[in-house]
Amino acid sequence: MSSHTFVLNGEKVTVDVEPGVRLLWVLRDVLGVTGPKYGCGINVCKACTSHLNGKAVNPCSVPVEKISEDDEITTIEGLADTVDADLHPMQEAWIEHDVAQCGYCQPGQIMAAVALVRKVRREGRAISEADLDGIRNICRCGTYTRIREAIRSGEQNM
């Protein structure tokens, strides 16, 4: 076992796990943070999308030893805290547009959407259709039209 320290949703945490354990299992099984969903485990479905230092990552593909003490992991559980509100504007947009059906992929979808809005803002532009096409998170229920509408609405309120 080795010790790994990082910031999770604004709080410094330390875990003792075997080398090679993926961050998703550390979050879910060791720390009890279940917002990032296990879908495929091979960085394809993106149900586990979270933020690492503000950028979208898939913790199922990140060995915990690649995370440093200063790295900040944000999951859906900590997203609203980034704007000091009960819900993040993107979460509010999801509700407004009635996006969720089964809901399984939605935390990852929302985290990918927030990262995209932040990225295009840093670039000084708005989200384009090509940007929306670039989101590769899988929704098994097929609510892609509502997801796109919610992202555009959430972008306006972020």
Coordinates of N, CA, C and O in Angstrom, one line a residue:
M1 N 0.8 -1.2 0.0 CA 0.0 0.0 0.0 C 0.9 1.2 0.0 O 1.9 1.3 0.6
S2 N 0.4 2.3 -0.7 CA 1.1 3.5 -0.6 C 0.1 4.6 -0.4 O -1.1 4.5 -0.7
S3 N 0.6 5.7 0.1 CA -0.3 6.8 0.5 C -0.3 7.9 -0.6 O 0.7 8.2 -1.2
H4 N -1.5 8.4 -0.9 CA -1.8 9.4 -1.9 C -2.6 10.5 -1.3 O -3.7 10.2 -0.8
T5 N -2.2 11.7 -1.5 CA -2.9 12.9 -1.0 C -3.2 13.8 -2.2 O -2.4 14.0 -3.1
F6 N -4.5 14.3 -2.2 CA -4.9 15.3 -3.2 C -6.1 16.1 -2.6 O -6.6 15.8 -1.5
V7 N -6.6 17.0 -3.4 CA -7.7 17.8 -2.9 C -8.9 17.3 -3.7 O -8.9 17.2 -4.9
L8 N -10.0 16.9 -2.9 CA -11.2 16.4 -3.5 C -12.3 17.3 -3.1 O -12.6 17.5 -1.9
N9 N -13.0 17.9 -4.0 CA -14.1 18.8 -3.8 C -13.8 19.8 -2.7 O -14.6 20.1 -1.8
G10 N -12.6 20.4 -2.7 CA -12.2 21.4 -1.8 C -11.6 21.0 -0.5 O -11.1 21.8 0.3
E11 N -11.5 19.7 -0.3 CA -10.9 19.2 1.0 C -9.7 18.3 0.7 O -9.8 17.4 -0.2
K12 N -8.7 18.4 1.4 CA -7.5 17.6 1.2 C -7.8 16.2 1.8 O -8.3 16.1 2.9
V13 N -7.5 15.2 1.0 CA -7.7 13.8 1.5 C -6.5 13.0 1.2 O -5.7 13.3 0.4
T14 N -6.3 12.0 2.0 CA -5.2 11.0 1.9 C -5.8 9.6 1.9 O -6.7 9.3 2.8
V15 N -5.4 8.8 1.0 CA -5.8 7.4 0.9 C -4.6 6.5 0.8 O -3.6 6.9 0.3
D16 N -4.8 5.3 1.3 CA -3.8 4.3 1.2 C -4.3 3.2 0.3 O -5.3 2.5 0.7
V17 N -3.7 3.0 -0.8 CA -4.2 2.0 -1.8 C -3.0 1.4 -2.5 O -1.9 2.0 -2.5
E18 N -3.2 0.3 -3.2 CA -2.1 -0.3 -3.9 C -1.8 0.5 -5.2 O -2.7 1.2 -5.7
P19 N -0.5 0.5 -5.6 CA -0.2 1.2 -6.8 C -1.0 0.7 -8.0 O -1.3 -0.5 -8.1
G20 N -1.3 1.6 -8.9 CA -2.0 1.1 -10.1 C -3.5 1.2 -10.0 O -4.3 1.1 -11.0
V21 N -4.1 1.5 -8.8 CA -5.5 1.6 -8.6 C -6.0 2.8 -9.3 O -5.4 3.9 -9.2
R22 N -7.0 2.7 -10.1 CA -7.5 3.9 -10.9 C -8.3 4.8 -9.9 O -8.9 4.4 -9.0
L23 N -8.2 6.1 -10.3 CA -8.8 7.1 -9.4 C -10.3 6.9 -9.2 O -10.8 7.2 -8.2
L24 N -11.0 6.4 -10.2 CA -12.4 6.1 -10.1 C -12.7 5.2 -8.9 O -13.6 5.4 -8.1
W25 N -11.9 4.1 -8.7 CA -12.1 3.2 -7.6 C -11.8 3.8 -6.3 O -12.4 3.5 -5.3
V26 N -10.8 4.7 -6.3 CA -10.4 5.4 -5.1 C -11.6 6.3 -4.7 O -12.0 6.3 -3.5
L27 N -12.1 7.1 -5.7 CA -13.3 7.9 -5.4 C -14.5 7.2 -4.9 O -15.0 7.5 -3.8
R28 N -14.9 6.1 -5.6 CA -16.1 5.4 -5.3 C -15.9 4.4 -4.1 O -16.7 4.5 -3.2
D29 N -14.9 3.6 -4.2 CA -14.8 2.5 -3.2 C -14.1 2.9 -1.9 O -14.4 2.3 -0.9
V30 N -13.1 3.8 -2.0 CA -12.4 4.1 -0.8 C -13.0 5.4 -0.1 O -13.2 5.4 1.1
L31 N -13.3 6.4 -0.9 CA -13.8 7.6 -0.4 C -15.3 7.8 -0.4 O -15.9 8.7 0.2
G32 N -16.1 6.9 -1.0 CA -17.5 6.9 -1.0 C -18.2 8.0 -1.8 O -19.3 8.3 -1.6
V33 N -17.4 8.5 -2.8 CA -17.9 9.6 -3.7 C -18.5 8.9 -4.9 O -17.7 8.4 -5.8
T34 N -19.8 8.7 -5.0 CA -20.4 7.9 -6.0 C -21.0 8.7 -7.2 O -21.6 8.1 -8.1
G35 N -20.8 10.0 -7.3 CA -21.3 10.8 -8.4 C -20.7 10.3 -9.7 O -21.4 10.1 -10.7
P36 N -19.3 10.2 -9.8 CA -18.7 9.6 -11.0 C -19.1 8.2 -11.1 O -18.8 7.3 -10.3
K37 N -19.8 7.8 -12.2 CA -20.3 6.5 -12.4 C -19.4 5.6 -13.1 O -18.6 6.0 -13.9
Y38 N -19.4 4.3 -12.7 CA -18.6 3.3 -13.4 C -19.5 2.8 -14.6 O -20.6 2.3 -14.4
G39 N -19.0 3.0 -15.8 CA -19.8 2.6 -17.0 C -19.0 1.5 -17.7 O -19.4 0.4 -17.9
C40 N -17.8 1.9 -18.1 CA -17.0 1.0 -19.0 C -15.7 0.6 -18.3 O -15.1 -0.5 -18.6
G41 N -15.1 1.5 -17.6 CA -13.8 1.3 -17.0 C -12.6 1.5 -18.0 O -11.5 1.2 -17.6
I42 N -12.9 1.9 -19.2 CA -11.8 1.9 -20.2 C -11.8 3.3 -21.0 O -11.4 3.4 -22.1
N43 N -12.4 4.3 -20.4 CA -12.3 5.7 -20.9 C -13.1 5.8 -22.3 O -12.7 6.5 -23.1
V44 N -14.2 5.1 -22.4 CA -15.0 5.2 -23.6 C -16.4 5.8 -23.3 O -16.7 6.8 -24.0
C45 N -17.1 5.4 -22.3 CA -18.5 5.9 -22.1 C -18.5 7.3 -21.5 O -19.4 8.1 -21.7
K46 N -17.5 7.6 -20.6 CA -17.3 8.9 -20.0 C -18.3 9.2 -18.9 O -18.5 10.3 -18.4
A47 N -19.0 8.1 -18.4 CA -19.9 8.3 -17.3 C -19.2 8.8 -16.0 O -19.9 9.4 -15.1
C48 N -17.9 8.6 -15.9 CA -17.2 9.0 -14.7 C -16.6 10.4 -14.8 O -15.9 10.9 -13.9
T49 N -16.8 11.1 -15.9 CA -16.2 12.4 -16.1 C -16.2 13.3 -14.8 O -17.3 13.5 -14.3
S50 N -15.1 13.8 -14.5 CA -14.9 14.7 -13.3 C -13.9 15.7 -13.8 O -13.5 15.7 -15.0
H51 N -13.5 16.6 -12.9 CA -12.5 17.7 -13.3 C -11.2 17.4 -12.5 O -11.3 17.2 -11.3
L52 N -10.1 17.5 -13.2 CA -8.8 17.5 -12.6 C -8.2 18.9 -12.9 O -7.9 19.2 -14.1
N53 N -8.0 19.7 -11.9 CA -7.5 21.1 -12.0 C -8.3 21.8 -13.1 O -7.8 22.6 -13.9
G54 N -9.7 21.6 -13.1 CA -10.6 22.3 -13.9 C -10.8 21.8 -15.3 O -11.7 22.2 -16.0
K55 N -10.1 20.7 -15.7 CA -10.3 20.1 -17.0 C -11.0 18.8 -16.8 O -10.8 18.0 -15.9
A56 N -11.8 18.5 -17.8 CA -12.5 17.2 -17.8 C -11.6 16.0 -18.0 O -10.7 16.0 -18.9
V57 N -11.7 15.0 -17.1 CA -10.9 13.8 -17.2 C -11.8 12.6 -16.8 O -12.9 12.8 -16.2
N58 N -11.4 11.5 -17.2 CA -12.1 10.3 -16.8 C -11.3 9.5 -15.8 O -10.3 8.8 -16.2
P59 N -11.7 9.5 -14.6 CA -11.0 8.9 -13.5 C -10.8 7.4 -13.7 O -9.9 6.8 -13.1
C60 N -11.6 6.7 -14.5 CA -11.4 5.3 -14.8 C -10.1 5.0 -15.5 O -9.6 3.9 -15.5
S61 N -9.5 6.1 -16.1 CA -8.3 5.9 -16.9 C -7.0 6.5 -16.2 O -6.0 6.5 -16.8
V62 N -7.2 7.0 -15.0 CA -6.1 7.7 -14.3 C -5.6 6.9 -13.1 O -6.4 6.8 -12.1
P63 N -4.4 6.4 -13.1 CA -3.9 5.7 -12.0 C -3.7 6.8 -10.8 O -3.2 7.9 -11.1
V64 N -4.1 6.4 -9.6 CA -4.0 7.4 -8.5 C -2.6 7.9 -8.3 O -2.4 9.1 -7.9
E65 N -1.6 7.2 -8.6 CA -0.2 7.7 -8.4 C 0.1 8.8 -9.4 O 1.1 9.5 -9.2
K66 N -0.7 9.1 -10.4 CA -0.5 10.2 -11.3 C -1.1 11.5 -10.7 O -0.9 12.5 -11.3
I67 N -1.8 11.4 -9.6 CA -2.4 12.5 -9.0 C -1.4 13.0 -7.9 O -1.0 12.3 -7.1
S68 N -1.1 14.3 -7.9 CA -0.2 14.9 -7.0 C -0.9 15.6 -5.8 O -2.1 15.8 -5.9
E69 N -0.2 15.9 -4.8 CA -0.8 16.5 -3.6 C -1.5 17.8 -3.9 O -2.5 18.1 -3.2
D70 N -1.0 18.5 -4.9 CA -1.6 19.8 -5.2 C -2.8 19.7 -6.2 O -3.4 20.7 -6.5
D71 N -3.0 18.5 -6.8 CA -4.1 18.4 -7.8 C -5.4 18.5 -7.1 O -5.7 18.0 -6.0
E72 N -6.3 19.2 -7.8 CA -7.7 19.3 -7.3 C -8.7 18.5 -8.2 O -8.8 18.8 -9.4
I73 N -9.3 17.6 -7.6 CA -10.4 16.8 -8.2 C -11.7 17.4 -7.8 O -12.0 17.5 -6.6
T74 N -12.6 17.6 -8.8 CA -13.9 18.0 -8.5 C -14.9 17.0 -9.2 O -14.7 16.7 -10.4
T75 N -15.8 16.5 -8.4 CA -16.8 15.6 -8.9 C -18.1 16.4 -8.9 O -18.2 17.5 -8.4
I76 N -19.2 15.7 -9.4 CA -20.5 16.4 -9.4 C -20.9 16.8 -8.0 O -21.6 17.8 -7.8
E77 N -20.5 16.1 -7.0 CA -20.8 16.4 -5.6 C -20.3 17.8 -5.2 O -20.8 18.5 -4.4
G78 N -19.1 18.2 -5.8 CA -18.5 19.5 -5.4 C -18.7 20.6 -6.4 O -18.2 21.7 -6.2
L79 N -19.5 20.3 -7.5 CA -19.6 21.3 -8.5 C -20.3 22.6 -8.1 O -19.8 23.7 -8.4
A80 N -21.4 22.5 -7.3 CA -22.1 23.7 -6.9 C -21.2 24.5 -6.0 O -21.4 25.8 -6.0
D81 N -20.3 23.9 -5.2 CA -19.5 24.7 -4.4 C -18.5 25.6 -5.1 O -18.0 26.6 -4.6
T82 N -18.3 25.2 -6.4 CA -17.4 26.1 -7.2 C -18.0 27.4 -7.6 O -17.3 28.3 -8.0
V83 N -19.3 27.5 -7.4 CA -20.0 28.8 -7.6 C -20.8 29.2 -6.4 O -21.6 30.2 -6.4
D84 N -20.5 28.6 -5.3 CA -21.0 28.9 -4.0 C -22.6 29.0 -4.0 O -23.2 30.1 -3.7
A85 N -23.2 27.9 -4.5 CA -24.6 27.9 -4.6 C -25.1 26.5 -4.3 O -24.4 25.6 -4.2
D86 N -26.5 26.4 -4.2 CA -27.0 25.1 -4.0 C -26.9 24.2 -5.2 O -26.7 23.0 -5.1
L87 N -27.0 24.7 -6.4 CA -26.8 24.0 -7.7 C -26.0 24.9 -8.6 O -26.1 26.1 -8.6
H88 N -25.2 24.3 -9.4 CA -24.4 25.0 -10.4 C -25.4 25.4 -11.5 O -26.4 24.7 -11.8
P89 N -25.1 26.5 -12.2 CA -26.0 26.8 -13.3 C -26.3 25.7 -14.4 O -27.3 25.6 -15.0
M90 N -25.3 24.9 -14.6 CA -25.4 23.8 -15.5 C -26.4 22.7 -15.0 O -27.2 22.2 -15.7
Q91 N -26.3 22.5 -13.7 CA -27.3 21.6 -13.1 C -28.7 22.1 -13.2 O -29.6 21.4 -13.4
E92 N -28.8 23.4 -12.9 CA -30.1 24.0 -13.1 C -30.7 23.9 -14.5 O -31.9 23.7 -14.7
A93 N -29.8 24.1 -15.5 CA -30.2 23.9 -16.9 C -30.7 22.5 -17.2 O -31.6 22.3 -17.9
W94 N -30.0 21.5 -16.6 CA -30.4 20.1 -16.8 C -31.8 19.9 -16.3 O -32.6 19.3 -16.9
I95 N -32.1 20.5 -15.1 CA -33.5 20.4 -14.6 C -34.5 21.1 -15.5 O -35.5 20.6 -15.8
E96 N -34.1 22.4 -15.9 CA -35.0 23.2 -16.7 C -35.4 22.5 -18.0 O -36.5 22.6 -18.5
H97 N -34.4 21.8 -18.6 CA -34.6 21.1 -19.9 C -35.0 19.6 -19.7 O -35.1 18.9 -20.7
D98 N -35.3 19.2 -18.5 CA -35.7 17.8 -18.2 C -34.8 16.8 -18.9 O -35.4 15.9 -19.6
V99 N -33.5 16.9 -18.8 CA -32.6 16.1 -19.5 C -32.6 14.7 -19.1 O -32.7 13.7 -19.9
A100 N -32.6 14.4 -17.8 CA -32.4 13.1 -17.3 C -33.5 12.1 -17.5 O -34.7 12.5 -17.4
Q101 N -33.2 10.9 -18.0 CA -34.2 9.9 -18.0 C -33.7 8.9 -16.9 O -34.1 9.0 -15.8
C102 N -32.9 8.0 -17.3 CA -32.4 7.1 -16.2 C -31.4 7.8 -15.3 O -31.3 7.5 -14.1
G103 N -30.7 8.8 -15.8 CA -29.9 9.7 -15.0 C -28.4 9.2 -14.8 O -27.6 9.9 -14.3
Y104 N -28.1 7.9 -15.2 CA -26.8 7.3 -14.9 C -25.7 8.2 -15.5 O -24.7 8.4 -14.8
C105 N -25.8 8.6 -16.7 CA -24.7 9.4 -17.3 C -24.6 10.8 -17.0 O -23.7 11.5 -17.3
Q106 N -25.7 11.3 -16.4 CA -25.8 12.8 -16.2 C -24.7 13.5 -15.4 O -24.3 14.5 -15.8
P107 N -24.2 12.9 -14.3 CA -23.1 13.6 -13.7 C -21.9 13.8 -14.6 O -21.4 14.9 -14.7
G108 N -21.6 12.8 -15.4 CA -20.5 12.9 -16.3 C -20.8 13.9 -17.4 O -19.9 14.7 -17.9
Q109 N -22.0 13.9 -17.9 CA -22.4 14.8 -19.0 C -22.3 16.3 -18.5 O -21.8 17.1 -19.2
I110 N -22.8 16.5 -17.3 CA -22.7 17.9 -16.7 C -21.3 18.3 -16.5 O -21.0 19.5 -16.8
M111 N -20.5 17.5 -16.0 CA -19.1 17.8 -15.8 C -18.4 18.1 -17.1 O -17.6 19.1 -17.2
A112 N -18.7 17.3 -18.1 CA -18.1 17.6 -19.5 C -18.6 18.9 -20.0 O -17.8 19.7 -20.6
A113 N -19.9 19.2 -19.8 CA -20.4 20.5 -20.3 C -19.8 21.7 -19.6 O -19.4 22.7 -20.3
V114 N -19.6 21.6 -18.3 CA -19.0 22.7 -17.6 C -17.6 23.0 -18.0 O -17.2 24.1 -18.2
A115 N -16.8 21.9 -18.2 CA -15.4 22.0 -18.6 C -15.4 22.6 -20.0 O -14.5 23.5 -20.3
L116 N -16.3 22.3 -20.9 CA -16.4 22.8 -22.2 C -16.7 24.3 -22.2 O -16.0 25.1 -22.9
V117 N -17.6 24.7 -21.4 CA -18.0 26.2 -21.3 C -16.8 26.9 -20.8 O -16.4 28.0 -21.4
R118 N -16.1 26.4 -19.8 CA -14.9 27.1 -19.3 C -13.8 27.2 -20.3 O -13.2 28.2 -20.5
K119 N -13.6 26.1 -21.1 CA -12.6 26.1 -22.1 C -12.9 27.2 -23.2 O -12.0 28.0 -23.6
V120 N -14.1 27.2 -23.7 CA -14.4 28.1 -24.8 C -14.4 29.6 -24.3 O -14.0 30.5 -25.0
R121 N -14.7 29.8 -23.1 CA -14.6 31.1 -22.5 C -13.2 31.6 -22.4 O -12.9 32.8 -22.7
R122 N -12.3 30.7 -22.0 CA -10.9 31.1 -22.0 C -10.4 31.4 -23.4 O -9.5 32.3 -23.5
E123 N -11.0 30.8 -24.4 CA -10.6 31.1 -25.8 C -11.3 32.3 -26.3 O -11.1 32.7 -27.4
G124 N -12.2 32.9 -25.5 CA -12.9 34.1 -25.9 C -14.0 33.9 -26.9 O -14.3 34.8 -27.7
R125 N -14.7 32.8 -26.8 CA -15.8 32.5 -27.8 C -16.9 31.8 -27.1 O -16.8 31.4 -25.9
A126 N -18.0 31.6 -27.8 CA -19.1 30.8 -27.4 C -19.1 29.4 -27.9 O -18.3 29.1 -28.8
I127 N -19.8 28.5 -27.3 CA -19.9 27.1 -27.8 C -20.5 27.0 -29.2 O -21.5 27.7 -29.5
S128 N -19.8 26.3 -30.0 CA -20.3 26.0 -31.4 C -20.9 24.7 -31.5 O -20.8 23.8 -30.6
E129 N -21.5 24.4 -32.6 CA -22.1 23.1 -32.9 C -21.0 22.0 -32.9 O -21.1 20.9 -32.4
A130 N -19.8 22.4 -33.5 CA -18.7 21.5 -33.5 C -18.2 21.2 -32.1 O -17.8 20.0 -31.8
D131 N -18.2 22.1 -31.2 CA -17.9 21.9 -29.8 C -18.8 20.9 -29.2 O -18.4 19.9 -28.5
L132 N -20.1 21.1 -29.4 CA -21.1 20.1 -28.9 C -20.9 18.7 -29.5 O -21.1 17.7 -28.8
D133 N -20.6 18.7 -30.8 CA -20.3 17.4 -31.4 C -19.1 16.7 -30.8 O -19.0 15.5 -30.8
G134 N -18.2 17.5 -30.2 CA -17.0 16.9 -29.7 C -17.2 16.3 -28.3 O -16.3 15.6 -27.8
I135 N -18.3 16.5 -27.6 CA -18.6 15.9 -26.4 C -18.9 14.4 -26.7 O -19.8 14.1 -27.4
R136 N -18.1 13.5 -26.1 CA -18.2 12.1 -26.5 C -18.8 11.3 -25.4 O -18.8 10.1 -25.5
N137 N -19.4 11.9 -24.4 CA -20.1 11.2 -23.3 C -21.3 10.5 -23.9 O -22.1 11.0 -24.6
I138 N -21.5 9.2 -23.5 CA -22.6 8.4 -24.1 C -23.8 8.5 -23.2 O -23.7 8.4 -21.9
C139 N -24.9 8.7 -23.8 CA -26.2 8.7 -23.1 C -27.0 7.5 -23.6 O -27.4 7.5 -24.8
R140 N -27.2 6.5 -22.9 CA -27.9 5.3 -23.3 C -29.4 5.5 -23.6 O -30.0 4.8 -24.4
C141 N -29.9 6.6 -23.0 CA -31.3 6.9 -23.2 C -31.5 7.8 -24.4 O -32.6 8.0 -24.9
G142 N -30.4 8.3 -24.9 CA -30.5 9.1 -26.2 C -31.1 10.5 -26.0 O -31.7 11.0 -26.9
T143 N -30.8 11.2 -24.9 CA -31.4 12.5 -24.7 C -30.5 13.6 -25.2 O -30.4 14.7 -24.7
Y144 N -29.8 13.3 -26.2 CA -28.8 14.2 -26.8 C -29.3 15.6 -27.2 O -28.7 16.6 -26.9
T145 N -30.5 15.7 -27.7 CA -31.1 17.0 -28.1 C -31.3 17.8 -26.8 O -30.9 19.0 -26.8
R146 N -31.8 17.2 -25.8 CA -32.0 18.0 -24.5 C -30.7 18.3 -23.9 O -30.6 19.4 -23.3
I147 N -29.7 17.5 -24.0 CA -28.4 17.7 -23.4 C -27.8 19.0 -24.1 O -27.3 19.9 -23.5
R148 N -27.9 19.0 -25.4 CA -27.4 20.2 -26.2 C -28.1 21.5 -25.8 O -27.5 22.5 -25.6
E149 N -29.4 21.4 -25.7 CA -30.2 22.6 -25.3 C -29.8 23.0 -23.9 O -29.7 24.2 -23.6
A150 N -29.6 22.1 -23.0 CA -29.2 22.4 -21.6 C -27.8 23.0 -21.5 O -27.6 24.0 -20.8
I151 N -26.9 22.5 -22.3 CA -25.6 23.1 -22.4 C -25.6 24.5 -22.8 O -25.0 25.4 -22.2
R152 N -26.4 24.8 -23.9 CA -26.5 26.2 -24.4 C -27.2 27.1 -23.3 O -26.7 28.2 -23.1
S153 N -28.2 26.6 -22.6 CA -28.8 27.4 -21.6 C -27.9 27.6 -20.4 O -27.8 28.7 -19.8
G154 N -27.2 26.5 -20.0 CA -26.3 26.6 -18.9 C -25.1 27.6 -19.2 O -24.7 28.3 -18.3
E155 N -24.7 27.6 -20.4 CA -23.6 28.5 -20.8 C -24.0 29.9 -20.6 O -23.2 30.8 -20.1
Q156 N -25.3 30.3 -20.9 CA -25.8 31.6 -20.7 C -25.8 32.1 -19.2 O -25.6 33.2 -18.9
N157 N -25.9 31.1 -18.3 CA -26.0 31.4 -16.9 C -24.7 31.2 -16.1 O -24.7 31.4 -14.9
M158 N -23.7 30.7 -16.8 CA -22.4 30.5 -16.1 C -21.6 31.8 -16.0 O -21.7 32.6 -16.9

